[in-house]
Tab-separated table of C-alpha atoms and ligand atoms in Angstrom:
chain	number	residue	atom	x	y	z
A	1	UNK	CA	38.662	-22.946	-55.574
A	2	UNK	CA	40.411	-22.839	-52.236
A	3	UNK	CA	38.363	-21.698	-49.265
A	4	UNK	CA	40.199	-19.800	-46.605
A	5	UNK	CA	39.060	-19.985	-42.987
A	6	UNK	CA	37.886	-16.538	-42.085
A	7	UNK	CA	36.935	-16.137	-38.456
A	8	UNK	CA	33.971	-13.913	-37.865
A	9	UNK	CA	34.305	-11.018	-35.493
A	10	UNK	CA	32.014	-12.800	-33.110
A	11	UNK	CA	34.219	-15.912	-33.020
A	12	UNK	CA	37.307	-13.786	-32.408
A	13	UNK	CA	35.655	-11.935	-29.562
A	14	UNK	CA	34.426	-15.191	-28.031
A	15	UNK	CA	37.898	-16.719	-28.239
A	16	UNK	CA	39.474	-13.637	-26.664
A	17	UNK	CA	36.948	-13.761	-23.845
A	18	UNK	CA	37.565	-17.486	-23.332
A	19	UNK	CA	41.338	-17.052	-23.057
A	20	UNK	CA	40.982	-14.021	-20.816
A	21	UNK	CA	38.762	-16.138	-18.587
A	22	UNK	CA	41.339	-18.920	-18.516
A	23	UNK	CA	44.112	-16.494	-17.586
A	24	UNK	CA	41.936	-14.934	-14.893
A	25	UNK	CA	41.075	-18.360	-13.475
A	26	UNK	CA	44.781	-19.228	-13.443
A	27	UNK	CA	45.665	-16.040	-11.589
A	28	UNK	CA	42.717	-15.948	-9.225
A	29	UNK	CA	43.401	-17.178	-5.689
A	30	UNK	CA	42.700	-20.805	-4.824
A	31	UNK	CA	39.658	-20.829	-2.578
A	32	UNK	CA	40.222	-23.070	0.446
A	33	UNK	CA	37.130	-23.890	2.512
A	34	UNK	CA	38.057	-24.613	6.121
A	35	UNK	CA	35.246	-26.489	7.846
A	36	UNK	CA	36.355	-26.969	11.449
A	37	UNK	CA	34.911	-26.718	14.964
A	38	UNK	CA	35.384	-23.259	16.479
A	39	UNK	CA	33.135	-24.024	19.447
A	40	UNK	CA	32.547	-27.037	21.718
A	41	UNK	CA	34.782	-29.794	23.063
A	42	UNK	CA	36.856	-29.968	19.825
A	43	UNK	CA	37.296	-26.190	19.321
A	44	UNK	CA	40.977	-26.171	20.192
A	45	UNK	CA	41.646	-29.051	17.803
A	46	UNK	CA	40.110	-27.019	14.983
A	47	UNK	CA	42.363	-24.066	15.773
A	48	UNK	CA	45.462	-26.257	15.713
A	49	UNK	CA	44.517	-27.723	12.316
A	50	UNK	CA	43.873	-24.268	10.856
A	51	UNK	CA	47.128	-22.909	12.261
A	52	UNK	CA	49.106	-25.868	10.943
A	53	UNK	CA	47.605	-25.440	7.475
A	54	UNK	CA	48.333	-21.709	7.429
A	55	UNK	CA	51.872	-22.187	8.704
A	56	UNK	CA	52.776	-24.292	5.669
A	57	UNK	CA	51.149	-21.837	3.262
A	58	UNK	CA	52.920	-18.903	4.941
A	59	UNK	CA	56.236	-20.744	4.704
A	60	UNK	CA	55.669	-20.848	0.931
A	61	UNK	CA	55.137	-17.075	0.860
A	62	UNK	CA	51.348	-17.351	0.965
A	63	UNK	CA	51.186	-19.138	-2.399
A	64	UNK	CA	51.024	-22.778	-3.487
A	65	UNK	CA	52.280	-23.545	-7.008
A	66	UNK	CA	52.253	-19.820	-7.700
A	67	UNK	CA	48.619	-19.340	-6.650
A	68	UNK	CA	47.493	-17.128	-3.787
A	69	UNK	CA	45.412	-18.871	-1.140
A	70	UNK	CA	42.119	-17.382	0.021
A	71	UNK	CA	40.321	-18.821	3.044
A	72	UNK	CA	36.608	-19.323	3.659
A	73	UNK	CA	35.558	-20.555	7.079
A	74	UNK	CA	32.603	-22.321	8.651
A	75	UNK	CA	32.275	-23.349	12.314
A	76	UNK	CA	30.804	-26.866	12.105
A	77	UNK	CA	30.238	-27.031	15.897
A	78	UNK	CA	31.031	-30.782	15.727
A	79	UNK	CA	27.318	-31.119	14.965
A	80	UNK	CA	26.557	-33.858	12.401
A	81	UNK	CA	22.942	-32.723	11.901
A	82	UNK	CA	24.223	-29.402	10.504
A	83	UNK	CA	27.019	-30.917	8.380
A	84	UNK	CA	25.229	-30.867	5.010
A	85	UNK	CA	24.051	-27.263	5.395
A	86	UNK	CA	27.452	-26.161	6.595
A	87	UNK	CA	29.458	-27.842	3.855
A	88	UNK	CA	27.103	-26.452	1.225
A	89	UNK	CA	27.868	-22.924	2.441
A	90	UNK	CA	31.406	-23.591	1.261
A	91	UNK	CA	30.602	-25.608	-1.873
A	92	UNK	CA	27.610	-23.690	-3.229
A	93	UNK	CA	27.720	-20.220	-1.684
A	94	UNK	CA	31.500	-19.637	-1.592
A	95	UNK	CA	32.292	-21.990	-4.495
A	96	UNK	CA	35.535	-23.143	-2.893
A	97	UNK	CA	38.092	-25.122	-4.912
A	98	UNK	CA	39.002	-27.422	-2.058
A	99	UNK	CA	37.492	-28.410	1.296
A	100	UNK	CA	39.692	-28.968	4.341
A	101	UNK	CA	38.177	-30.445	7.510
A	102	UNK	CA	37.079	-31.619	9.928
A	103	UNK	CA	37.616	-33.036	13.432
A	104	UNK	CA	34.395	-34.960	14.171
A	105	UNK	CA	33.815	-38.212	12.246
A	106	UNK	CA	30.038	-37.737	12.023
A	107	UNK	CA	30.458	-34.289	10.483
A	108	UNK	CA	33.223	-35.518	8.181
A	109	UNK	CA	30.938	-38.265	6.836
A	110	UNK	CA	28.501	-35.522	5.779
A	111	UNK	CA	31.343	-33.596	4.163
A	112	UNK	CA	32.540	-36.672	2.287
A	113	UNK	CA	29.052	-37.326	0.937
A	114	UNK	CA	28.755	-33.750	-0.336
A	115	UNK	CA	32.285	-33.853	-1.765
A	116	UNK	CA	31.514	-37.084	-3.636
A	117	UNK	CA	28.313	-35.653	-5.105
A	118	UNK	CA	29.809	-32.296	-6.133
A	119	UNK	CA	33.248	-33.766	-6.969
A	120	UNK	CA	34.878	-31.089	-4.810
A	121	UNK	CA	38.401	-31.940	-3.711
A	122	UNK	CA	38.356	-32.814	0.020
A	123	UNK	CA	41.309	-33.275	2.355
A	124	UNK	CA	40.230	-34.663	5.729
A	125	UNK	CA	42.638	-33.217	8.297
A	126	UNK	CA	41.531	-35.221	11.325
A	127	UNK	CA	38.301	-37.240	11.436
A	128	UNK	CA	39.122	-40.944	11.395
A	129	UNK	CA	35.756	-42.353	10.180
A	130	UNK	CA	36.854	-45.615	8.569
A	131	UNK	CA	34.240	-45.324	5.804
A	132	UNK	CA	35.843	-42.172	4.344
A	133	UNK	CA	38.724	-44.223	3.006
A	134	UNK	CA	36.569	-47.374	2.923
A	135	UNK	CA	33.159	-47.706	1.232
A	136	UNK	CA	32.946	-43.927	0.638
A	137	UNK	CA	36.414	-43.602	-0.872
A	138	UNK	CA	36.679	-41.505	-4.023
A	139	UNK	CA	39.281	-40.063	-6.345
A	140	UNK	CA	38.674	-36.546	-4.990
A	141	UNK	CA	38.816	-37.483	-1.279
A	142	UNK	CA	42.079	-37.681	0.689
A	143	UNK	CA	43.034	-37.861	4.344
A	144	UNK	CA	46.128	-36.268	5.939
A	145	UNK	CA	45.423	-37.822	9.341
A	146	UNK	CA	44.543	-41.471	10.141
A	147	UNK	CA	41.681	-43.950	10.120
A	148	UNK	CA	40.098	-44.703	13.500
A	149	UNK	CA	41.289	-48.267	13.057
A	150	UNK	CA	45.014	-47.410	12.788
A	151	UNK	CA	46.107	-46.213	16.271
A	152	UNK	CA	43.433	-48.379	17.930
A	153	UNK	CA	44.568	-51.635	16.332
A	154	UNK	CA	48.167	-50.826	17.326
A	155	UNK	CA	47.129	-50.230	20.947
A	156	UNK	CA	45.375	-53.630	21.000
A	157	UNK	CA	48.632	-55.283	20.063
A	158	UNK	CA	50.582	-53.299	22.679
A	159	UNK	CA	48.079	-54.073	25.462
A	160	UNK	CA	48.329	-57.805	24.726
A	161	UNK	CA	52.122	-57.643	24.638
A	162	UNK	CA	52.036	-55.990	28.051
A	163	UNK	CA	50.385	-59.122	29.391
A	164	UNK	CA	46.813	-57.873	29.851
A	165	UNK	CA	44.094	-60.482	29.353
A	166	UNK	CA	40.809	-58.718	30.165
A	167	UNK	CA	40.235	-55.123	29.109
A	168	UNK	CA	37.162	-52.887	29.304
A	169	UNK	CA	36.588	-50.057	26.855
A	170	UNK	CA	34.891	-46.697	27.329
A	171	UNK	CA	34.037	-44.014	24.781
A	172	UNK	CA	31.505	-41.617	23.321
A	173	UNK	CA	28.778	-43.350	21.364
A	174	UNK	CA	29.529	-42.086	17.846
A	175	UNK	CA	31.494	-43.266	14.801
A	176	UNK	CA	34.985	-42.410	16.058
A	177	UNK	CA	34.545	-43.972	19.491
A	178	UNK	CA	32.791	-47.069	18.200
A	179	UNK	CA	35.387	-47.665	15.474
A	180	UNK	CA	38.288	-46.991	17.811
A	181	UNK	CA	37.024	-49.556	20.309
A	182	UNK	CA	36.435	-52.046	17.481
A	183	UNK	CA	39.957	-51.565	16.109
A	184	UNK	CA	41.396	-52.033	19.592
A	185	UNK	CA	39.398	-55.241	20.122
A	186	UNK	CA	40.610	-56.608	16.787
A	187	UNK	CA	44.285	-56.069	17.661
A	188	UNK	CA	43.875	-57.211	21.269
A	189	UNK	CA	41.819	-60.348	20.639
A	190	UNK	CA	43.996	-61.420	17.711
A	191	UNK	CA	46.897	-61.419	20.187
A	192	UNK	CA	44.964	-63.490	22.732
A	193	UNK	CA	43.196	-60.870	24.883
A	194	UNK	CA	39.476	-60.476	25.582
A	195	UNK	CA	37.384	-57.312	25.724
A	196	UNK	CA	35.058	-57.911	28.656
A	197	UNK	CA	32.831	-54.848	28.501
A	198	UNK	CA	32.126	-51.775	26.382
A	199	UNK	CA	30.890	-48.646	28.166
A	200	UNK	CA	29.557	-45.629	26.274
A	201	UNK	CA	27.966	-42.250	26.837
A	202	UNK	CA	26.571	-39.776	24.309
A	203	UNK	CA	28.935	-37.263	22.642
A	204	UNK	CA	30.059	-34.824	24.094
A	205	UNK	CA	28.869	-35.704	27.632
A	206	UNK	CA	31.426	-35.771	30.427
A	207	UNK	CA	29.393	-37.265	33.269
A	208	UNK	CA	31.754	-40.200	33.785
A	209	UNK	CA	31.097	-41.090	37.444
A	210	UNK	CA	28.579	-43.923	37.006
A	211	UNK	CA	30.766	-45.569	34.368
A	212	UNK	CA	33.903	-45.244	36.498
A	213	UNK	CA	32.024	-46.982	39.304
A	214	UNK	CA	31.277	-49.898	36.956
A	215	UNK	CA	34.960	-50.158	36.026
A	216	UNK	CA	35.942	-50.151	39.701
A	217	UNK	CA	33.527	-52.972	40.482
A	218	UNK	CA	34.455	-55.131	37.456
A	219	UNK	CA	38.220	-54.727	37.943
A	220	UNK	CA	39.523	-55.400	34.423
A	221	UNK	CA	43.306	-55.701	33.872
A	222	UNK	CA	43.246	-52.407	31.986
A	223	UNK	CA	40.944	-49.875	30.303
A	224	UNK	CA	41.035	-48.591	26.713
A	225	UNK	CA	39.405	-45.183	26.202
A	226	UNK	CA	38.723	-42.980	23.177
A	227	UNK	CA	38.119	-39.339	24.122
A	228	UNK	CA	39.660	-36.166	22.731
A	229	UNK	CA	39.848	-32.435	23.348
A	230	UNK	CA	38.001	-31.096	26.391
A	231	UNK	CA	36.386	-34.494	27.038
A	232	UNK	CA	39.799	-36.205	27.205
A	233	UNK	CA	41.015	-33.663	29.759
A	234	UNK	CA	38.045	-34.356	32.015
A	235	UNK	CA	38.109	-38.138	31.587
A	236	UNK	CA	41.794	-38.573	32.428
A	237	UNK	CA	41.404	-36.314	35.479
A	238	UNK	CA	38.268	-38.096	36.696
A	239	UNK	CA	39.909	-41.514	36.204
A	240	UNK	CA	42.844	-40.445	38.385
A	241	UNK	CA	40.618	-38.694	40.937
A	242	UNK	CA	38.700	-41.970	41.384
A	243	UNK	CA	42.058	-43.625	42.144
A	244	UNK	CA	41.622	-46.088	39.266
A	245	UNK	CA	44.961	-45.266	37.609
A	246	UNK	CA	46.788	-46.843	40.574
A	247	UNK	CA	45.477	-50.350	39.933
A	248	UNK	CA	43.985	-50.362	36.395
A	249	UNK	CA	46.229	-48.867	33.672
A	250	UNK	CA	44.453	-46.532	31.266
A	251	UNK	CA	45.351	-46.809	27.568
A	252	UNK	CA	44.053	-45.135	24.462
A	253	UNK	CA	44.851	-43.731	21.061
A	254	UNK	CA	47.084	-40.677	21.524
A	255	UNK	CA	44.149	-38.255	21.307
A	256	UNK	CA	43.595	-39.002	24.990
A	257	UNK	CA	46.762	-37.066	25.852
A	258	UNK	CA	47.527	-34.893	22.788
A	259	UNK	CA	47.117	-31.141	23.181
A	260	UNK	CA	45.699	-31.829	26.644
A	261	UNK	CA	48.682	-32.399	28.948
A	262	UNK	CA	48.902	-28.961	30.490
A	263	UNK	CA	45.268	-29.212	31.575
A	264	UNK	CA	45.545	-32.852	32.692
A	265	UNK	CA	48.605	-32.221	34.876
A	266	UNK	CA	49.655	-35.070	37.203
A	267	UNK	CA	46.633	-37.224	36.230
A	268	UNK	CA	48.175	-38.127	32.848
A	269	UNK	CA	51.756	-38.798	33.975
A	270	UNK	CA	53.153	-42.126	32.775
A	271	UNK	CA	50.221	-42.957	30.467
A	272	UNK	CA	50.957	-45.043	27.363
A	273	UNK	CA	49.162	-44.271	24.107
A	274	UNK	CA	49.604	-45.038	20.408
A	275	UNK	CA	49.540	-42.450	17.621
A	276	UNK	CA	51.090	-41.401	14.313
A	277	UNK	CA	52.927	-38.554	16.057
A	278	UNK	CA	54.921	-37.935	19.239
A	279	UNK	CA	56.429	-34.840	20.836
A	280	UNK	CA	60.133	-35.599	20.771
A	281	UNK	CA	60.760	-37.414	17.510
A	282	UNK	CA	63.840	-35.206	17.348
A	283	UNK	CA	64.256	-35.319	13.593
A	284	UNK	CA	65.504	-32.188	11.799
A	285	UNK	CA	62.160	-31.997	9.953
A	286	UNK	CA	60.051	-32.178	13.105
A	287	UNK	CA	62.315	-29.858	15.095
A	288	UNK	CA	62.109	-27.178	12.390
A	289	UNK	CA	58.319	-27.544	12.222
A	290	UNK	CA	57.889	-27.346	16.006
A	291	UNK	CA	60.120	-24.313	16.290
A	292	UNK	CA	58.266	-22.468	13.528
A	293	UNK	CA	54.889	-23.401	14.987
A	294	UNK	CA	55.833	-22.340	18.534
A	295	UNK	CA	57.290	-19.046	17.293
A	296	UNK	CA	54.206	-18.223	15.235
A	297	UNK	CA	51.431	-19.329	17.575
A	298	UNK	CA	53.121	-19.302	21.024
A	299	UNK	CA	52.011	-22.862	21.787
A	300	UNK	CA	53.601	-26.246	21.157
A	301	UNK	CA	52.524	-28.147	18.063
A	302	UNK	CA	50.495	-31.335	18.502
A	303	UNK	CA	49.107	-34.047	16.224
A	304	UNK	CA	46.291	-31.766	14.987
A	305	UNK	CA	48.766	-29.075	13.934
A	306	UNK	CA	50.742	-31.720	12.016
A	307	UNK	CA	47.618	-32.958	10.213
A	308	UNK	CA	46.712	-29.400	9.168
A	309	UNK	CA	50.262	-28.719	8.009
A	310	UNK	CA	50.282	-31.936	5.978
A	311	UNK	CA	46.879	-31.200	4.431
A	312	UNK	CA	48.495	-28.057	3.000
A	313	UNK	CA	51.501	-30.080	1.850
A	314	UNK	CA	49.194	-32.525	0.068
A	315	UNK	CA	47.331	-29.692	-1.650
A	316	UNK	CA	50.676	-28.169	-2.678
A	317	UNK	CA	51.824	-31.477	-4.196
A	318	UNK	CA	48.614	-31.809	-6.198
A	319	UNK	CA	48.700	-28.203	-7.391
A	320	UNK	CA	52.321	-28.488	-8.408
A	321	UNK	CA	51.589	-31.541	-10.530
A	322	UNK	CA	48.745	-29.632	-12.222
A	323	UNK	CA	50.856	-26.523	-12.862
A	324	UNK	CA	48.672	-24.560	-10.445
A	325	UNK	CA	45.450	-25.450	-12.274
A	326	UNK	CA	43.157	-26.718	-9.500
A	327	UNK	CA	40.413	-27.390	-12.075
A	328	UNK	CA	42.541	-30.077	-13.677
A	329	UNK	CA	41.401	-32.507	-10.992
A	330	UNK	CA	42.854	-35.620	-12.623
A	331	UNK	CA	46.334	-34.092	-12.433
A	332	UNK	CA	45.832	-32.759	-8.904
A	333	UNK	CA	44.715	-36.219	-7.730
A	334	UNK	CA	47.582	-37.988	-9.515
A	335	UNK	CA	50.006	-35.488	-7.941
A	336	UNK	CA	48.816	-36.224	-4.410
A	337	UNK	CA	48.763	-39.968	-5.073
A	338	UNK	CA	52.374	-39.892	-6.258
A	339	UNK	CA	53.706	-37.538	-3.575
A	340	UNK	CA	55.874	-38.497	-0.691
A	341	UNK	CA	54.764	-36.072	2.003
A	342	UNK	CA	57.667	-34.773	4.082
A	343	UNK	CA	55.623	-34.740	7.275
A	344	UNK	CA	56.913	-33.764	10.726
A	345	UNK	CA	55.645	-37.239	11.780
A	346	UNK	CA	57.998	-38.872	9.239
A	347	UNK	CA	57.655	-39.195	5.469
A	348	UNK	CA	54.500	-40.896	4.193
A	349	UNK	CA	52.546	-41.692	1.058
A	350	UNK	CA	48.824	-42.311	0.814
A	351	UNK	CA	47.390	-45.787	0.195
A	352	UNK	CA	45.285	-46.668	-2.849
A	353	UNK	CA	42.289	-45.571	-0.722
A	354	UNK	CA	44.003	-42.169	-0.049
A	355	UNK	CA	44.765	-42.686	3.672
A	356	UNK	CA	48.304	-42.222	5.059
A	357	UNK	CA	50.425	-45.358	5.341
A	358	UNK	CA	52.329	-44.499	8.494
A	359	UNK	CA	54.253	-45.634	11.543
A	360	UNK	CA	52.201	-45.801	14.721
A	361	UNK	CA	54.349	-44.751	17.671
A	362	UNK	CA	54.080	-45.958	21.254
A	363	UNK	CA	54.331	-42.878	23.465
A	364	UNK	CA	54.523	-42.207	27.185
A	365	UNK	CA	53.518	-39.033	29.003
A	366	UNK	CA	56.358	-37.284	30.777
A	367	UNK	CA	55.763	-33.728	31.963
A	368	UNK	CA	54.101	-31.888	29.114
A	369	UNK	CA	55.329	-34.281	26.440
A	370	UNK	CA	54.111	-37.467	24.798
A	371	UNK	CA	57.562	-39.008	24.516
A	372	UNK	CA	58.214	-41.620	21.877
A	373	UNK	CA	58.991	-45.076	23.325
A	374	UNK	CA	59.242	-46.873	20.016
A	375	UNK	CA	57.236	-47.846	16.949
A	376	UNK	CA	54.228	-50.018	17.824
A	377	UNK	CA	53.582	-50.951	14.165
A	378	UNK	CA	55.631	-49.793	11.203
A	379	UNK	CA	54.094	-48.491	7.963
A	380	UNK	CA	50.555	-49.443	8.991
A	381	UNK	CA	47.988	-49.203	6.183
A	382	UNK	CA	44.273	-49.105	6.909
A	383	UNK	CA	42.602	-52.245	5.490
A	384	UNK	CA	40.263	-49.928	3.527
A	385	UNK	CA	37.465	-52.526	3.541
A	386	UNK	CA	34.873	-51.765	0.880
A	387	UNK	CA	36.869	-49.142	-1.044
A	388	UNK	CA	36.401	-49.380	-4.793
A	389	UNK	CA	37.667	-46.567	-6.995
B	1	PHB	C1	36.819	-38.212	15.186
B	1	PHB	O1	35.658	-37.875	15.425
B	1	PHB	O2	37.119	-38.919	14.205
B	1	PHB	C2	37.927	-37.762	16.076
B	1	PHB	C3	37.774	-36.657	16.879
B	1	PHB	C4	38.820	-36.227	17.674
B	1	PHB	C5	40.025	-36.902	17.651
B	1	PHB	C6	40.192	-38.014	16.854
B	1	PHB	C7	39.137	-38.457	16.059
B	1	PHB	O3	41.042	-36.471	18.388
């Protein structure tokens, strides 16, 4: 006798519920958790990242791959000791689909750890901590910005090419500063230079006088400094006020003069820095982005705005590949890995470790612009030491 499959009422109801749930999940907004500094020396950088991200989403009509975007926000205060608690507000309490953030490397390391453990998709929109796309690399972790090594290594090469032999470094004593100085030394010493002293102070202190006195007495050929945000404004002004810029050129990764020029005024004029963005690239893509950003937010875009904008572009590429289904993480990841991101900085793809492979520009401050002087190193990939996926 033939047996016919006869679903029970219970099974039918369960199936209907399951499909309804799937449809609901497909139509529900994508929850984006923005973990950025809203206070402290990096507050403005956080705003620029958020605005850049939202600009791209708004340009797509508020939806990515047909899904509405809903934002959840946490002020991380650039405080590493609060990073785990803060990121868990987004992962556990708000149950976000994707994390975007942050500025400070120490905080971002905490985010990356939590993202690895919970397998939450994370797009790092600034923090350069080398480990994030090194030993801590993971399928679900991407960066839209840079590794601390990238602009620093390029500046080392430039400083050597400019004929400097002995350079001192100065920075805040935390991951980003330490790694930036290390990357600079690698590029500089490989090209024949010597780093003759490393000065540090705790983050986010801005009492630079005693350290500037040491620089004045040691008279290196040049100084390499990593500072950013409010700290960069104060450092560049103090360096000029001490008269050091007249005899000892000050170099750095572009964070030293990005988003800071109005406040730095004459003190920053003529400075050379290296970065994956510049203010007058004058490409149709960048011009359109800068115009839209300036119209929407009434300020000029900077590198942080670009990184936020590109984090949204990366999310869009992943979502598109997954047909809007953020829970299909394998497809989202493969989509981002395969994408060529049409960034205002120039098109880029991510490396196997999920960090942008990108041109590092040499820029010079003129008025309120970091003008591009050329490409210091083309298509530079972070060495991604220790990354195994
Ligand atoms: C970092 O902590 O990695 C960091 C912060 C600010 C910058 C760049 C890097 O502008």
